[in-house]
């Protein structure tokens, strides 16, 4: 199988969770802002706007291979920050799974940073 095709499939799969999460935020902005506020973070509406831009914008950029390394680095950082901000109750197995999921996503995104080709287009 062509490595450019595999790279494209990998990018699209990595992007899927961000795009769906961004769409979910668009569909329920008040709930998302409330969740951010309940976590004790200040400026929840601003956090909502940033999260929406990063998830939807970054996810779509990955799908289309736009600035892949930069976008993947930003999404990796976002994944780690959100893991540490929202999923720290390790006594709750669900939260532990979300923490580890975010770390795994960051790891996959860092692989894109390290190995994606600026010229690779499928």
PDB file of C-alpha atoms in Angstrom:
ATOM      1  CA  UNK A   1       0.000   0.000   0.000  1.00  0.00           C
ATOM      2  CA  UNK A   2       1.214   3.490  -0.826  1.00  0.00           C
ATOM      3  CA  UNK A   3       2.807   5.238   2.183  1.00  0.00           C
ATOM      4  CA  UNK A   4       1.186   8.566   1.209  1.00  0.00           C
ATOM      5  CA  UNK A   5      -2.228   6.898   1.318  1.00  0.00           C
ATOM      6  CA  UNK A   6      -1.455   5.349   4.714  1.00  0.00           C
ATOM      7  CA  UNK A   7      -0.284   8.737   6.000  1.00  0.00           C
ATOM      8  CA  UNK A   8      -3.508  10.365   4.785  1.00  0.00           C
ATOM      9  CA  UNK A   9      -5.652   7.685   6.412  1.00  0.00           C
ATOM     10  CA  UNK A  10      -3.726   8.151   9.666  1.00  0.00           C
ATOM     11  CA  UNK A  11      -4.226  11.920   9.596  1.00  0.00           C
ATOM     12  CA  UNK A  12      -7.948  11.559   8.940  1.00  0.00           C
ATOM     13  CA  UNK A  13      -8.334   9.026  11.754  1.00  0.00           C
ATOM     14  CA  UNK A  14      -6.410  11.272  14.169  1.00  0.00           C
ATOM     15  CA  UNK A  15      -8.532  14.255  13.125  1.00  0.00           C
ATOM     16  CA  UNK A  16     -11.884  12.516  13.552  1.00  0.00           C
ATOM     17  CA  UNK A  17     -12.073  12.893  17.333  1.00  0.00           C
ATOM     18  CA  UNK A  18     -11.263  16.604  17.134  1.00  0.00           C
ATOM     19  CA  UNK A  19     -13.780  17.338  14.375  1.00  0.00           C
ATOM     20  CA  UNK A  20     -16.559  15.430  16.162  1.00  0.00           C
ATOM     21  CA  UNK A  21     -15.730  17.115  19.455  1.00  0.00           C
ATOM     22  CA  UNK A  22     -15.810  20.539  17.788  1.00  0.00           C
ATOM     23  CA  UNK A  23     -19.177  19.783  16.204  1.00  0.00           C
ATOM     24  CA  UNK A  24     -20.450  18.660  19.615  1.00  0.00           C
ATOM     25  CA  UNK A  25     -19.373  21.984  21.092  1.00  0.00           C
ATOM     26  CA  UNK A  26     -21.202  23.884  18.346  1.00  0.00           C
ATOM     27  CA  UNK A  27     -24.348  21.862  19.091  1.00  0.00           C
ATOM     28  CA  UNK A  28     -24.228  22.507  22.855  1.00  0.00           C
ATOM     29  CA  UNK A  29     -22.271  25.668  23.637  1.00  0.00           C
ATOM     30  CA  UNK A  30     -23.956  26.349  26.983  1.00  0.00           C
ATOM     31  CA  UNK A  31     -23.265  22.836  28.234  1.00  0.00           C
ATOM     32  CA  UNK A  32     -19.635  23.063  27.156  1.00  0.00           C
ATOM     33  CA  UNK A  33     -19.145  26.462  28.782  1.00  0.00           C
ATOM     34  CA  UNK A  34     -20.784  25.114  31.938  1.00  0.00           C
ATOM     35  CA  UNK A  35     -18.447  22.105  31.957  1.00  0.00           C
ATOM     36  CA  UNK A  36     -15.400  24.333  31.546  1.00  0.00           C
ATOM     37  CA  UNK A  37     -16.608  26.602  34.362  1.00  0.00           C
ATOM     38  CA  UNK A  38     -17.362  23.624  36.629  1.00  0.00           C
ATOM     39  CA  UNK A  39     -13.734  22.537  36.275  1.00  0.00           C
ATOM     40  CA  UNK A  40     -12.688  25.772  37.935  1.00  0.00           C
ATOM     41  CA  UNK A  41     -11.091  27.287  34.858  1.00  0.00           C
ATOM     42  CA  UNK A  42     -11.540  31.055  34.460  1.00  0.00           C
ATOM     43  CA  UNK A  43     -13.034  32.709  31.389  1.00  0.00           C
ATOM     44  CA  UNK A  44     -15.102  29.707  30.334  1.00  0.00           C
ATOM     45  CA  UNK A  45     -16.587  31.443  27.239  1.00  0.00           C
ATOM     46  CA  UNK A  46     -13.077  32.242  26.011  1.00  0.00           C
ATOM     47  CA  UNK A  47     -12.005  28.668  26.747  1.00  0.00           C
ATOM     48  CA  UNK A  48     -14.980  27.469  24.710  1.00  0.00           C
ATOM     49  CA  UNK A  49     -13.988  29.644  21.747  1.00  0.00           C
ATOM     50  CA  UNK A  50     -10.371  28.480  21.909  1.00  0.00           C
ATOM     51  CA  UNK A  51     -11.355  24.811  22.221  1.00  0.00           C
ATOM     52  CA  UNK A  52     -13.770  25.117  19.305  1.00  0.00           C
ATOM     53  CA  UNK A  53     -11.161  26.788  17.086  1.00  0.00           C
ATOM     54  CA  UNK A  54      -8.456  24.277  18.005  1.00  0.00           C
ATOM     55  CA  UNK A  55     -10.626  21.186  17.667  1.00  0.00           C
ATOM     56  CA  UNK A  56     -12.583  22.064  14.562  1.00  0.00           C
ATOM     57  CA  UNK A  57      -9.926  24.158  12.844  1.00  0.00           C
ATOM     58  CA  UNK A  58      -7.066  21.862  13.765  1.00  0.00           C
ATOM     59  CA  UNK A  59      -9.030  18.728  12.970  1.00  0.00           C
ATOM     60  CA  UNK A  60     -10.002  19.980   9.522  1.00  0.00           C
ATOM     61  CA  UNK A  61      -6.446  21.177   8.863  1.00  0.00           C
ATOM     62  CA  UNK A  62      -5.207  17.653   9.624  1.00  0.00           C
ATOM     63  CA  UNK A  63      -7.807  16.110   7.323  1.00  0.00           C
ATOM     64  CA  UNK A  64      -6.629  18.276   4.445  1.00  0.00           C
ATOM     65  CA  UNK A  65      -2.926  18.022   5.294  1.00  0.00           C
ATOM     66  CA  UNK A  66      -2.570  21.770   5.848  1.00  0.00           C
ATOM     67  CA  UNK A  67       0.554  22.634   7.887  1.00  0.00           C
ATOM     68  CA  UNK A  68       0.431  19.104   9.275  1.00  0.00           C
ATOM     69  CA  UNK A  69       3.451  19.308  11.563  1.00  0.00           C
ATOM     70  CA  UNK A  70       2.492  22.633  13.135  1.00  0.00           C
ATOM     71  CA  UNK A  71      -1.172  21.642  13.497  1.00  0.00           C
ATOM     72  CA  UNK A  72      -0.262  18.235  14.953  1.00  0.00           C
ATOM     73  CA  UNK A  73       2.072  19.880  17.486  1.00  0.00           C
ATOM     74  CA  UNK A  74      -0.686  22.268  18.539  1.00  0.00           C
ATOM     75  CA  UNK A  75      -3.242  19.467  18.853  1.00  0.00           C
ATOM     76  CA  UNK A  76      -0.758  17.374  20.854  1.00  0.00           C
ATOM     77  CA  UNK A  77      -0.231  20.244  23.296  1.00  0.00           C
ATOM     78  CA  UNK A  78      -3.996  20.840  23.465  1.00  0.00           C
ATOM     79  CA  UNK A  79      -4.576  17.134  24.198  1.00  0.00           C
ATOM     80  CA  UNK A  80      -2.088  17.123  27.074  1.00  0.00           C
ATOM     81  CA  UNK A  81      -3.382  20.393  28.550  1.00  0.00           C
ATOM     82  CA  UNK A  82      -7.006  19.243  28.401  1.00  0.00           C
ATOM     83  CA  UNK A  83      -6.064  15.883  29.916  1.00  0.00           C
ATOM     84  CA  UNK A  84      -4.408  17.606  32.859  1.00  0.00           C
ATOM     85  CA  UNK A  85      -7.194  20.182  33.230  1.00  0.00           C
ATOM     86  CA  UNK A  86     -10.227  17.910  32.950  1.00  0.00           C
ATOM     87  CA  UNK A  87      -9.232  14.305  33.637  1.00  0.00           C
ATOM     88  CA  UNK A  88      -7.259  14.277  36.879  1.00  0.00           C
ATOM     89  CA  UNK A  89      -9.646  12.310  39.092  1.00  0.00           C
ATOM     90  CA  UNK A  90      -7.698   9.073  38.702  1.00  0.00           C
ATOM     91  CA  UNK A  91      -9.920   7.270  41.221  1.00  0.00           C
ATOM     92  CA  UNK A  92     -12.658   7.434  38.565  1.00  0.00           C
ATOM     93  CA  UNK A  93     -11.776   4.789  35.963  1.00  0.00           C
ATOM     94  CA  UNK A  94     -13.612   6.718  33.231  1.00  0.00           C
ATOM     95  CA  UNK A  95     -11.487   9.796  33.901  1.00  0.00           C
ATOM     96  CA  UNK A  96      -8.320   7.680  33.931  1.00  0.00           C
ATOM     97  CA  UNK A  97      -9.276   6.247  30.535  1.00  0.00           C
ATOM     98  CA  UNK A  98      -9.862   9.769  29.170  1.00  0.00           C
ATOM     99  CA  UNK A  99      -6.500  10.922  30.550  1.00  0.00           C
ATOM    100  CA  UNK A 100      -4.709   8.002  28.899  1.00  0.00           C
ATOM    101  CA  UNK A 101      -6.688   8.497  25.663  1.00  0.00           C
ATOM    102  CA  UNK A 102      -5.552  12.111  25.507  1.00  0.00           C
ATOM    103  CA  UNK A 103      -1.944  11.090  26.142  1.00  0.00           C
ATOM    104  CA  UNK A 104      -2.198   8.417  23.416  1.00  0.00           C
ATOM    105  CA  UNK A 105      -3.638  10.973  20.982  1.00  0.00           C
ATOM    106  CA  UNK A 106      -0.771  13.323  21.811  1.00  0.00           C
ATOM    107  CA  UNK A 107       1.661  10.484  21.101  1.00  0.00           C
ATOM    108  CA  UNK A 108       0.103   9.811  17.711  1.00  0.00           C
ATOM    109  CA  UNK A 109       0.115  13.496  16.884  1.00  0.00           C
ATOM    110  CA  UNK A 110       3.787  13.741  17.825  1.00  0.00           C
ATOM    111  CA  UNK A 111       4.434  10.921  15.346  1.00  0.00           C
ATOM    112  CA  UNK A 112       2.908  13.187  12.699  1.00  0.00           C
ATOM    113  CA  UNK A 113       5.202  15.987  13.839  1.00  0.00           C
ATOM    114  CA  UNK A 114       8.239  13.726  13.599  1.00  0.00           C
ATOM    115  CA  UNK A 115       7.488  11.766  10.447  1.00  0.00           C
ATOM    116  CA  UNK A 116       4.978  13.559   8.240  1.00  0.00           C
ATOM    117  CA  UNK A 117       6.313  14.907   4.998  1.00  0.00           C
ATOM    118  CA  UNK A 118       5.546  18.451   4.007  1.00  0.00           C
ATOM    119  CA  UNK A 119       5.326  17.192   0.421  1.00  0.00           C
ATOM    120  CA  UNK A 120       3.133  14.142   1.101  1.00  0.00           C
ATOM    121  CA  UNK A 121      -0.314  14.508  -0.421  1.00  0.00           C
ATOM    122  CA  UNK A 122      -2.637  11.636  -1.267  1.00  0.00           C
TER     123      UNK A 122
END
